Amino acid sequence: MDKSFCSKTYFATEKDADFYLTKLKATSNRGNIPKRSYLCTHCFSWHLTSTDDDITVMEKYRQKINDLQKLLAEKNQIIHTLRNRNTLIIPSSAQIDKFKKKYKR
């Protein structure tokens, strides 16, 4: 996984992030101390944040899951169609561009 995508400090596990969070709360003199850890949807590492709720993070995960489910359904439909036709369908460049735009990060 490319960790350079996120500029925040990252942790491999939730346990590591929470351990550091506890340590920070006990020793930091900063005015804005992180409140919780969260799993990043971009780099799939754990970060710390000073916001209270993680609804937006969960919504991002739900959306990504929905997108992947749709993509899988489309793939399965294409495979089913190709098996029934016993032919190869080559998508147009417009279809490829649309696909790339829709599923790029």
PDB file of C-alpha atoms in Angstrom:
ATOM      1  CA  MET A   1       0.000   0.000   0.000  1.00  0.00           C
ATOM      2  CA  ASP A   2       1.318   3.454  -0.900  1.00  0.00           C
ATOM      3  CA  LYS A   3       1.566   5.357   2.370  1.00  0.00           C
ATOM      4  CA  SER A   4       2.798   8.519   0.632  1.00  0.00           C
ATOM      5  CA  PHE A   5      -0.803   9.187  -0.427  1.00  0.00           C
ATOM      6  CA  CYS A   6      -1.590  10.527   3.054  1.00  0.00           C
ATOM      7  CA  SER A   7       0.485  13.206   4.743  1.00  0.00           C
ATOM      8  CA  LYS A   8      -0.687  12.248   8.235  1.00  0.00           C
ATOM      9  CA  THR A   9       1.181  10.005  10.629  1.00  0.00           C
ATOM     10  CA  TYR A  10       0.007   6.461  10.021  1.00  0.00           C
ATOM     11  CA  PHE A  11      -0.209   3.373  12.210  1.00  0.00           C
ATOM     12  CA  ALA A  12      -0.373  -0.246  11.092  1.00  0.00           C
ATOM     13  CA  THR A  13      -3.108  -1.248  13.540  1.00  0.00           C
ATOM     14  CA  GLU A  14      -5.890   0.362  15.532  1.00  0.00           C
ATOM     15  CA  LYS A  15      -4.162  -0.864  18.683  1.00  0.00           C
ATOM     16  CA  ASP A  16      -0.965   1.015  17.756  1.00  0.00           C
ATOM     17  CA  ALA A  17      -2.895   4.209  16.999  1.00  0.00           C
ATOM     18  CA  ASP A  18      -4.882   4.006  20.241  1.00  0.00           C
ATOM     19  CA  PHE A  19      -1.721   3.335  22.260  1.00  0.00           C
ATOM     20  CA  TYR A  20      -0.092   6.454  20.813  1.00  0.00           C
ATOM     21  CA  LEU A  21      -3.310   8.425  21.373  1.00  0.00           C
ATOM     22  CA  THR A  22      -3.341   7.464  25.060  1.00  0.00           C
ATOM     23  CA  LYS A  23       0.317   8.435  25.373  1.00  0.00           C
ATOM     24  CA  LEU A  24      -0.319  11.768  23.631  1.00  0.00           C
ATOM     25  CA  LYS A  25      -3.276  12.612  25.878  1.00  0.00           C
ATOM     26  CA  ALA A  26      -1.145  11.993  28.959  1.00  0.00           C
ATOM     27  CA  THR A  27       1.980  13.869  27.887  1.00  0.00           C
ATOM     28  CA  SER A  28       1.131  16.449  25.228  1.00  0.00           C
ATOM     29  CA  ASN A  29       1.117  20.196  25.830  1.00  0.00           C
ATOM     30  CA  ARG A  30      -0.597  20.847  22.493  1.00  0.00           C
ATOM     31  CA  GLY A  31      -3.848  22.759  22.473  1.00  0.00           C
ATOM     32  CA  ASN A  32      -5.501  20.498  19.939  1.00  0.00           C
ATOM     33  CA  ILE A  33      -5.063  16.880  21.019  1.00  0.00           C
ATOM     34  CA  PRO A  34      -6.489  14.083  18.855  1.00  0.00           C
ATOM     35  CA  LYS A  35      -9.651  12.449  20.210  1.00  0.00           C
ATOM     36  CA  ARG A  36      -9.803   9.158  18.369  1.00  0.00           C
ATOM     37  CA  SER A  37      -8.244   6.902  15.760  1.00  0.00           C
ATOM     38  CA  TYR A  38      -9.788   6.024  12.422  1.00  0.00           C
ATOM     39  CA  LEU A  39      -9.086   3.780   9.461  1.00  0.00           C
ATOM     40  CA  CYS A  40      -8.209   5.844   6.388  1.00  0.00           C
ATOM     41  CA  THR A  41     -10.080   4.985   3.192  1.00  0.00           C
ATOM     42  CA  HIS A  42      -7.166   6.142   1.051  1.00  0.00           C
ATOM     43  CA  CYS A  43      -4.121   4.362   2.471  1.00  0.00           C
ATOM     44  CA  PHE A  44      -5.893   1.785   4.703  1.00  0.00           C
ATOM     45  CA  SER A  45      -3.714   2.749   7.657  1.00  0.00           C
ATOM     46  CA  TRP A  46      -4.838   4.152  10.980  1.00  0.00           C
ATOM     47  CA  HIS A  47      -4.613   7.899  11.686  1.00  0.00           C
ATOM     48  CA  LEU A  48      -5.520  10.158  14.616  1.00  0.00           C
ATOM     49  CA  THR A  49      -8.087  12.946  14.406  1.00  0.00           C
ATOM     50  CA  SER A  50      -9.457  15.635  16.682  1.00  0.00           C
ATOM     51  CA  THR A  51     -12.992  15.381  15.277  1.00  0.00           C
ATOM     52  CA  ASP A  52     -15.657  13.641  17.333  1.00  0.00           C
ATOM     53  CA  ASP A  53     -17.627  11.504  14.919  1.00  0.00           C
ATOM     54  CA  ASP A  54     -16.583   9.134  12.196  1.00  0.00           C
ATOM     55  CA  ILE A  55     -19.841   9.056  10.244  1.00  0.00           C
ATOM     56  CA  THR A  56     -18.164  10.475   7.152  1.00  0.00           C
ATOM     57  CA  VAL A  57     -15.511   7.773   7.268  1.00  0.00           C
ATOM     58  CA  MET A  58     -18.166   5.059   7.496  1.00  0.00           C
ATOM     59  CA  GLU A  59     -20.114   6.660   4.663  1.00  0.00           C
ATOM     60  CA  LYS A  60     -16.983   6.603   2.503  1.00  0.00           C
ATOM     61  CA  TYR A  61     -16.558   2.897   3.249  1.00  0.00           C
ATOM     62  CA  ARG A  62     -20.195   2.181   2.403  1.00  0.00           C
ATOM     63  CA  GLN A  63     -19.837   4.051  -0.877  1.00  0.00           C
ATOM     64  CA  LYS A  64     -16.643   2.188  -1.777  1.00  0.00           C
ATOM     65  CA  ILE A  65     -18.305  -1.132  -0.935  1.00  0.00           C
ATOM     66  CA  ASN A  66     -21.318  -0.209  -3.075  1.00  0.00           C
ATOM     67  CA  ASP A  67     -19.044   0.808  -5.967  1.00  0.00           C
ATOM     68  CA  LEU A  68     -17.135  -2.480  -5.726  1.00  0.00           C
ATOM     69  CA  GLN A  69     -20.368  -4.480  -5.587  1.00  0.00           C
ATOM     70  CA  LYS A  70     -21.645  -2.698  -8.695  1.00  0.00           C
ATOM     71  CA  LEU A  71     -18.354  -3.306 -10.473  1.00  0.00           C
ATOM     72  CA  LEU A  72     -18.461  -6.991  -9.544  1.00  0.00           C
ATOM     73  CA  ALA A  73     -22.057  -7.283 -10.761  1.00  0.00           C
ATOM     74  CA  GLU A  74     -21.107  -5.636 -14.070  1.00  0.00           C
ATOM     75  CA  LYS A  75     -18.129  -7.974 -14.426  1.00  0.00           C
ATOM     76  CA  ASN A  76     -20.271 -11.026 -13.725  1.00  0.00           C
ATOM     77  CA  GLN A  77     -22.889  -9.860 -16.241  1.00  0.00           C
ATOM     78  CA  ILE A  78     -20.205  -9.420 -18.902  1.00  0.00           C
ATOM     79  CA  ILE A  79     -18.773 -12.880 -18.180  1.00  0.00           C
ATOM     80  CA  HIS A  80     -22.254 -14.396 -18.334  1.00  0.00           C
ATOM     81  CA  THR A  81     -22.979 -12.628 -21.635  1.00  0.00           C
ATOM     82  CA  LEU A  82     -19.684 -13.688 -23.154  1.00  0.00           C
ATOM     83  CA  ARG A  83     -20.157 -17.307 -22.131  1.00  0.00           C
ATOM     84  CA  ASN A  84     -23.636 -17.358 -23.647  1.00  0.00           C
ATOM     85  CA  ARG A  85     -22.544 -15.710 -26.886  1.00  0.00           C
ATOM     86  CA  ASN A  86     -19.221 -17.490 -27.070  1.00  0.00           C
ATOM     87  CA  THR A  87     -17.801 -14.311 -28.588  1.00  0.00           C
ATOM     88  CA  LEU A  88     -15.507 -11.547 -27.499  1.00  0.00           C
ATOM     89  CA  ILE A  89     -16.881  -8.037 -27.187  1.00  0.00           C
ATOM     90  CA  ILE A  90     -14.279  -5.282 -27.327  1.00  0.00           C
ATOM     91  CA  PRO A  91     -15.410  -2.063 -25.631  1.00  0.00           C
ATOM     92  CA  SER A  92     -15.161   1.230 -27.500  1.00  0.00           C
ATOM     93  CA  SER A  93     -12.642   3.856 -26.432  1.00  0.00           C
ATOM     94  CA  ALA A  94     -15.555   5.969 -25.127  1.00  0.00           C
ATOM     95  CA  GLN A  95     -16.689   3.081 -22.908  1.00  0.00           C
ATOM     96  CA  ILE A  96     -13.126   2.608 -21.641  1.00  0.00           C
ATOM     97  CA  ASP A  97     -12.779   6.334 -20.881  1.00  0.00           C
ATOM     98  CA  LYS A  98     -16.113   6.334 -19.051  1.00  0.00           C
ATOM     99  CA  PHE A  99     -15.038   3.308 -16.996  1.00  0.00           C
ATOM    100  CA  LYS A 100     -11.668   4.887 -16.123  1.00  0.00           C
ATOM    101  CA  LYS A 101     -13.308   8.141 -15.051  1.00  0.00           C
ATOM    102  CA  LYS A 102     -15.927   6.373 -12.945  1.00  0.00           C
ATOM    103  CA  TYR A 103     -13.550   4.074 -11.033  1.00  0.00           C
ATOM    104  CA  LYS A 104     -10.382   6.124 -10.705  1.00  0.00           C
ATOM    105  CA  ARG A 105      -9.166   6.940  -7.173  1.00  0.00           C
TER     106      ARG A 105
END
